[in-house]
Short mmCIF file of C-alpha atoms in Angstrom, two decimals:
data_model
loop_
_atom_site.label_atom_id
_atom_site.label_comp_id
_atom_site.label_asym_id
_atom_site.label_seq_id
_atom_site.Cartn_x
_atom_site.Cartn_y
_atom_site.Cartn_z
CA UNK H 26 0.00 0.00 0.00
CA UNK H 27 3.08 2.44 1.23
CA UNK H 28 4.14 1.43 -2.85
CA UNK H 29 1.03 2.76 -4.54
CA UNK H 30 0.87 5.41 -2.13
CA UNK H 31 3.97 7.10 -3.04
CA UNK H 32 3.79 5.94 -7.31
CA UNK H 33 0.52 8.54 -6.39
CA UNK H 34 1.93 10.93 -4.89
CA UNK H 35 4.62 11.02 -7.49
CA UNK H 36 2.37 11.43 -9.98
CA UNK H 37 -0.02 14.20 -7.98
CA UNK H 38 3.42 16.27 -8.22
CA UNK H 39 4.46 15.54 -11.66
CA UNK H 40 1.16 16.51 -12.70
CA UNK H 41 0.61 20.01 -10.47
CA UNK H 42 4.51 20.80 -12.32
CA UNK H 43 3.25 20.07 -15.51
CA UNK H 44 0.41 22.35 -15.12
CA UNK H 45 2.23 25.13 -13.75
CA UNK H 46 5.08 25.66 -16.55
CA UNK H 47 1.90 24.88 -19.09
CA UNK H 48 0.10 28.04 -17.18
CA UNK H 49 3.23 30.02 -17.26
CA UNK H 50 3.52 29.46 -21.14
CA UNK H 51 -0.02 30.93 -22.02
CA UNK H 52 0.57 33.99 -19.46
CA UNK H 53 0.46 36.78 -22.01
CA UNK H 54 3.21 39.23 -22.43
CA UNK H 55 3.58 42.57 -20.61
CA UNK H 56 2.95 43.99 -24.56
CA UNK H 57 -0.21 42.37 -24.56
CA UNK H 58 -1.54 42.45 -20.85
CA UNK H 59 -1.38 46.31 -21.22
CA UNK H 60 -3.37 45.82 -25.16
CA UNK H 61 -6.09 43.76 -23.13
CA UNK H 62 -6.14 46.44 -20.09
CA UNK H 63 -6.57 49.19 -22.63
CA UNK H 64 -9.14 47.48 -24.53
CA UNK H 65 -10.87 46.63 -21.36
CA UNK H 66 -11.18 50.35 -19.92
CA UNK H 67 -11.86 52.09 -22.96
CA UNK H 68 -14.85 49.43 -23.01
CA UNK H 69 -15.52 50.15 -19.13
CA UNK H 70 -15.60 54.03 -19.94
CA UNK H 71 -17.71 54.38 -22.57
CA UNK H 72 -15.29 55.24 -25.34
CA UNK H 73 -15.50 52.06 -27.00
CA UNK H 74 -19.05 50.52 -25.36
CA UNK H 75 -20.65 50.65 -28.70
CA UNK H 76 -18.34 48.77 -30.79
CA UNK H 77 -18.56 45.86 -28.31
CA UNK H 78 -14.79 43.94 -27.41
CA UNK H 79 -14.14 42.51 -30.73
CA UNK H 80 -14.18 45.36 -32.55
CA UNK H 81 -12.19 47.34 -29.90
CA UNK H 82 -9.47 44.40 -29.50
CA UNK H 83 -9.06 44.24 -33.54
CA UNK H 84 -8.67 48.02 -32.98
CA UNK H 85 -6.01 47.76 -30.50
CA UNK H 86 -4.13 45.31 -31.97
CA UNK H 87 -3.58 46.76 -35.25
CA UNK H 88 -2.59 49.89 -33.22
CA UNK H 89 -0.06 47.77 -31.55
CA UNK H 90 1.06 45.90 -35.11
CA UNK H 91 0.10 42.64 -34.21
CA UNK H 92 -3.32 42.36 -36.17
CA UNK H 93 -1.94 39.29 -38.23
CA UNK H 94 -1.32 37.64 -35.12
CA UNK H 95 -4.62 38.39 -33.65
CA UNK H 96 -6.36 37.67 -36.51
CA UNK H 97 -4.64 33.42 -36.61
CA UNK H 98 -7.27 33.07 -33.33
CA UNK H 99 -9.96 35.15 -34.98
CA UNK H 100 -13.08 34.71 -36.86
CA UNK H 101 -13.39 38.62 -37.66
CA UNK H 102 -14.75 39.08 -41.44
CA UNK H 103 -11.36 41.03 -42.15
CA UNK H 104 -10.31 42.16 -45.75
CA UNK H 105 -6.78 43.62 -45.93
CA UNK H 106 -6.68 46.50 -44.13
CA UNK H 107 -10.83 46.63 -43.52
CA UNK H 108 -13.18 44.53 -41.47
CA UNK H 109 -17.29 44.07 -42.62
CA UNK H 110 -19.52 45.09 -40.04
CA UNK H 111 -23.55 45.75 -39.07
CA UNK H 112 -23.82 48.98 -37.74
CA UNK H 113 -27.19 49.48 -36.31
CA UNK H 114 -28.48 52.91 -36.33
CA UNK H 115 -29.47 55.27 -32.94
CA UNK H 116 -32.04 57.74 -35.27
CA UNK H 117 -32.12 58.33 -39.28
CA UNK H 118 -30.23 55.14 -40.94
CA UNK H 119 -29.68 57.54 -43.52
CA UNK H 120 -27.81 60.00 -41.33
CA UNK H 121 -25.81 57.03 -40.41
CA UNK H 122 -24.97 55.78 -43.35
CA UNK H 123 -24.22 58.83 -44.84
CA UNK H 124 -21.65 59.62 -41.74
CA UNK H 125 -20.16 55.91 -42.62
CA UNK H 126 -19.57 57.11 -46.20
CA UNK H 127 -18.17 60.18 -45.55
CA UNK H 128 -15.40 57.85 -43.14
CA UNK H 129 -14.80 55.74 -46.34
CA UNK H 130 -17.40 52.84 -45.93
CA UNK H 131 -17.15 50.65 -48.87
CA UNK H 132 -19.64 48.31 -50.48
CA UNK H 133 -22.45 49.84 -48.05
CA UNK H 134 -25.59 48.65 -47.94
CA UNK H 135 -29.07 49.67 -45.84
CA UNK H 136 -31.65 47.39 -44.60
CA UNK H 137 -34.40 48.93 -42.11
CA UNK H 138 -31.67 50.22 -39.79
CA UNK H 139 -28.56 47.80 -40.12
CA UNK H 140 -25.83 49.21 -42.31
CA UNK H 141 -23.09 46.89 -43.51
CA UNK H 142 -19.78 47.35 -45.38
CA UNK H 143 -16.13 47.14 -45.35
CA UNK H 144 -14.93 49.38 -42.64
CA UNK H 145 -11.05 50.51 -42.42
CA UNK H 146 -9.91 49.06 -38.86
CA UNK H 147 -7.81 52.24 -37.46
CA UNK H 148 -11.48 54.32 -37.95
CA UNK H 149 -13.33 51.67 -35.56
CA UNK H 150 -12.43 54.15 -33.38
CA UNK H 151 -13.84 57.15 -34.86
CA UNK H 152 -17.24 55.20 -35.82
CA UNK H 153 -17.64 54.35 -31.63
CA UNK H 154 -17.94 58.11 -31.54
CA UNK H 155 -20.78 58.96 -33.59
CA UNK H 156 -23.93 60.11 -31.99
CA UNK H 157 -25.96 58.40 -34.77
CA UNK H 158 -24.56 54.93 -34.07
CA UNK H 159 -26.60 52.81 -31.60
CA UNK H 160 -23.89 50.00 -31.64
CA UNK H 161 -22.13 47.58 -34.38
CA UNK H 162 -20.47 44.43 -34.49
CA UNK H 163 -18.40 42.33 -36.88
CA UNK H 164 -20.65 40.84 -39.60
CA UNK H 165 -19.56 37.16 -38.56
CA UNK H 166 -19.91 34.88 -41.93
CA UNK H 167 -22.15 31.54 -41.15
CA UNK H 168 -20.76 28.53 -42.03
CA UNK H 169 -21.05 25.91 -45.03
CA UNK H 170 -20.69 22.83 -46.04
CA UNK H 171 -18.46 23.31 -48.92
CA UNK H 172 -17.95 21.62 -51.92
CA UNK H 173 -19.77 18.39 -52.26
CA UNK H 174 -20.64 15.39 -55.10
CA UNK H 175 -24.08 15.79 -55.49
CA UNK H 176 -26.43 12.81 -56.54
CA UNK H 177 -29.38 15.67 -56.35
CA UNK H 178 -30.33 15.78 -60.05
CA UNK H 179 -32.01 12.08 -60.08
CA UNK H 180 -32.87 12.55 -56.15
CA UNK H 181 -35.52 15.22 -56.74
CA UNK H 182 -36.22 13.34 -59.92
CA UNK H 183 -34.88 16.52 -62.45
CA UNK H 184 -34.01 14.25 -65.13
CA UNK H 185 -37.00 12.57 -65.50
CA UNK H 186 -39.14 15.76 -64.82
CA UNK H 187 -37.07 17.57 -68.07
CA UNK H 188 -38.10 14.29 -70.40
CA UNK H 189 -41.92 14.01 -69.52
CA UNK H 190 -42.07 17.94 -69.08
CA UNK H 191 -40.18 19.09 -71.74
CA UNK H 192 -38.47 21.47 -69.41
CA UNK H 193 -34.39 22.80 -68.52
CA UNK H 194 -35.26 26.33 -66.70
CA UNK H 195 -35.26 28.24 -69.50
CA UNK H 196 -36.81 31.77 -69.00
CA UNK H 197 -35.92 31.37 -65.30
CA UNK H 198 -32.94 33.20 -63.91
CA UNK H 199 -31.60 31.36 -60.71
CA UNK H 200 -29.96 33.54 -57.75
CA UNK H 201 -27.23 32.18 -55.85
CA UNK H 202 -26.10 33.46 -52.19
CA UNK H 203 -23.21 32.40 -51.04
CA UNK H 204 -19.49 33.49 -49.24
CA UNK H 205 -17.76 33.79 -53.17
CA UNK H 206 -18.02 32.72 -56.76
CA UNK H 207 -14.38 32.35 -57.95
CA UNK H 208 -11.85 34.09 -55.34
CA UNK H 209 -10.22 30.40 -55.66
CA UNK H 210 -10.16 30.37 -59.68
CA UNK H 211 -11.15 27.77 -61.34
CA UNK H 212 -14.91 29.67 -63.12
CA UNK H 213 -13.30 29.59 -67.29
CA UNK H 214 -12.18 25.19 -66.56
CA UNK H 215 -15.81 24.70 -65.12
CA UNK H 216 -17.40 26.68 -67.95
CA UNK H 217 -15.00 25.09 -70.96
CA UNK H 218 -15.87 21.73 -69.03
CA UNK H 219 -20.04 22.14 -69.24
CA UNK H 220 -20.22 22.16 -65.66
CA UNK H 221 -21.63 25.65 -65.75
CA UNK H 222 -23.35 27.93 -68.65
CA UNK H 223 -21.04 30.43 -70.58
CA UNK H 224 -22.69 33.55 -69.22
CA UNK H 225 -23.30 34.09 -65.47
CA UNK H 226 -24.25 37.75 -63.55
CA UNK H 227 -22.39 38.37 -60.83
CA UNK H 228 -23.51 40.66 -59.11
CA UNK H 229 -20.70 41.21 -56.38
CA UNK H 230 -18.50 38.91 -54.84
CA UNK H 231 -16.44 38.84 -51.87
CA UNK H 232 -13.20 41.11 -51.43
CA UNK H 233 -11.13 38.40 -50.95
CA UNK H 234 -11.45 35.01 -49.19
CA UNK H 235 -14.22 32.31 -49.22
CA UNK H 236 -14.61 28.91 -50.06
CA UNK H 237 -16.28 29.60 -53.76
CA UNK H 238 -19.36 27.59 -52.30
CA UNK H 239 -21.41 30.02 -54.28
CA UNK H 240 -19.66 28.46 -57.75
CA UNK H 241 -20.06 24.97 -56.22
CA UNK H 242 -24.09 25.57 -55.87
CA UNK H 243 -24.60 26.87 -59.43
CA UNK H 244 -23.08 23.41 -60.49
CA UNK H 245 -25.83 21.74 -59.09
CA UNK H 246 -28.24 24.32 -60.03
CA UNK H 247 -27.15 23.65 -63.75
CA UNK H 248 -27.06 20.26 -63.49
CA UNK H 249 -31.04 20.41 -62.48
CA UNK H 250 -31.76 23.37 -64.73
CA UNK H 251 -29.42 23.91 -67.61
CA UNK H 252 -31.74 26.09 -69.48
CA UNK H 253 -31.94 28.36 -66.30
CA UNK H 254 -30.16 31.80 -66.09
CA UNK H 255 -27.31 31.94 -63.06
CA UNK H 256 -26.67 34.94 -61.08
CA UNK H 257 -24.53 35.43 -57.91
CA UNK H 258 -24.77 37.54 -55.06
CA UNK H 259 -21.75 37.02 -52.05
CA UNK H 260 -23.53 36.89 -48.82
CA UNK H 261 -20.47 37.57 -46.67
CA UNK H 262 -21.10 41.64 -46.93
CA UNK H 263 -23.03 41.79 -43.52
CA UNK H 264 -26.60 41.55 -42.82
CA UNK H 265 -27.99 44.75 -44.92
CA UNK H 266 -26.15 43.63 -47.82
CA UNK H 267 -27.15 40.39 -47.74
CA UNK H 268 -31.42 41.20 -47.61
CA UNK H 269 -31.11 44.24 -50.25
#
């Protein structure tokens, strides 16, 4: 018993050492224990209440040049040097949006009183400032499945509906929303292949980024419907964007 005992014991203390040079590795640095302090009383004070704490810790860290390392642990929609956001309106939407516009807001959009668009990060500050702003956050993207082999066409019974029907969606033009259409390339080998008709409308795609779900989707769209008109529409834009 004395044996197992002290094998225990042993192992209580290798275990409590372990923990405590773990805990000492994922202490943060004196650099960024003063970014989170900052972040954290600006937020307590008011100064940055209405931009909420991811906004104002993007904020701070590209102040303090480490935004590409905040941004490895960070779902923020961020495009270069701008992040997408919903900005939700304290009076007038228009007033707001038009003081958003005036900051450089790009690809903005109005929907009752959300505003979206692509934001430059060093003016998050500046937009938790405006009277007209009731708050805003990051325009998080949902997620999706990706690109998949689809047995959909004789599933829903297309194939056979097109023979007895005499029917391919022509006349009908099909809207696709998605994160992006080609960011990945790959749009002039899936048209030369058949895989997706020679003309397609799109409408606006995504800065940069995405999985090109929404080129994925018209694939099986045309596979379905090849008489059918395609049109594409990113979704990752915020909120407003996405409804107008």
């Amino acid at each position: 018993m004395k044996l197992i005992y002290r094998v225990v014991a042993l192992a209580t203390i290798a275990t409590i050492v372990a923990y405590s040079q773990s805990s000492r590795s994922q202490v943060p640095t004196a650099s960024q224990q003063l970014t989170l302090r900052n972040v954290d009383l600006k937020q307590k004070n008011g100064s940055m209440k209405k931009v909420g704490s991811a906004l104002a810790s993007l904020h701070a860290a590209q102040a303090s040049n480490s935004l590409s390392s905040y941004l490895k642990h960070s779902k923020i929609p961020v495009h270069g040097d701008r992040v997408v956001i919903n900005a939700v309106a304290a009076g007038t939407p228009s007033t707001l949006l038009t003081k958003l516009k005036q900051m450089g807001l790009q690809k903005a959009a109005i929907y009752g009183s959300i505003i979206s668009g692509l934001l430059e990060i060093e003016d998050i500050d500046e937009l938790a400032r405006l009277d007209s702003l009731k708050f805003v956050r990051p325009a998080y993207r949902q997620s999706n499945v990706g690109l998949t082999t689809s047995q959909g066409d004789r599933a829903m019974r297309a194939d056979v509906a097109r023979r007895k029907f005499n029917v391919d969606g022509t006349g009908v033009t099909v809207g696709i929303l998605s994160d992006s259409f080609n960011n990945l390339g790959g749009a002039a080998e899936d048209i030369a292949s058949g895989d997706l008709p020679k003309k397609i409308d799109v409408l606006s795609e995504l800065p940069e980024g995405g999985t090109d779900e929404g080129r994925a989707m018209m694939q099986l769209v045309h596979d379905v419907a090849p008489g059918a008109d395609l049109a594409f529409h990113t979704a990752g834009l915020g909120r407003a964007d996405f409804f107008c």
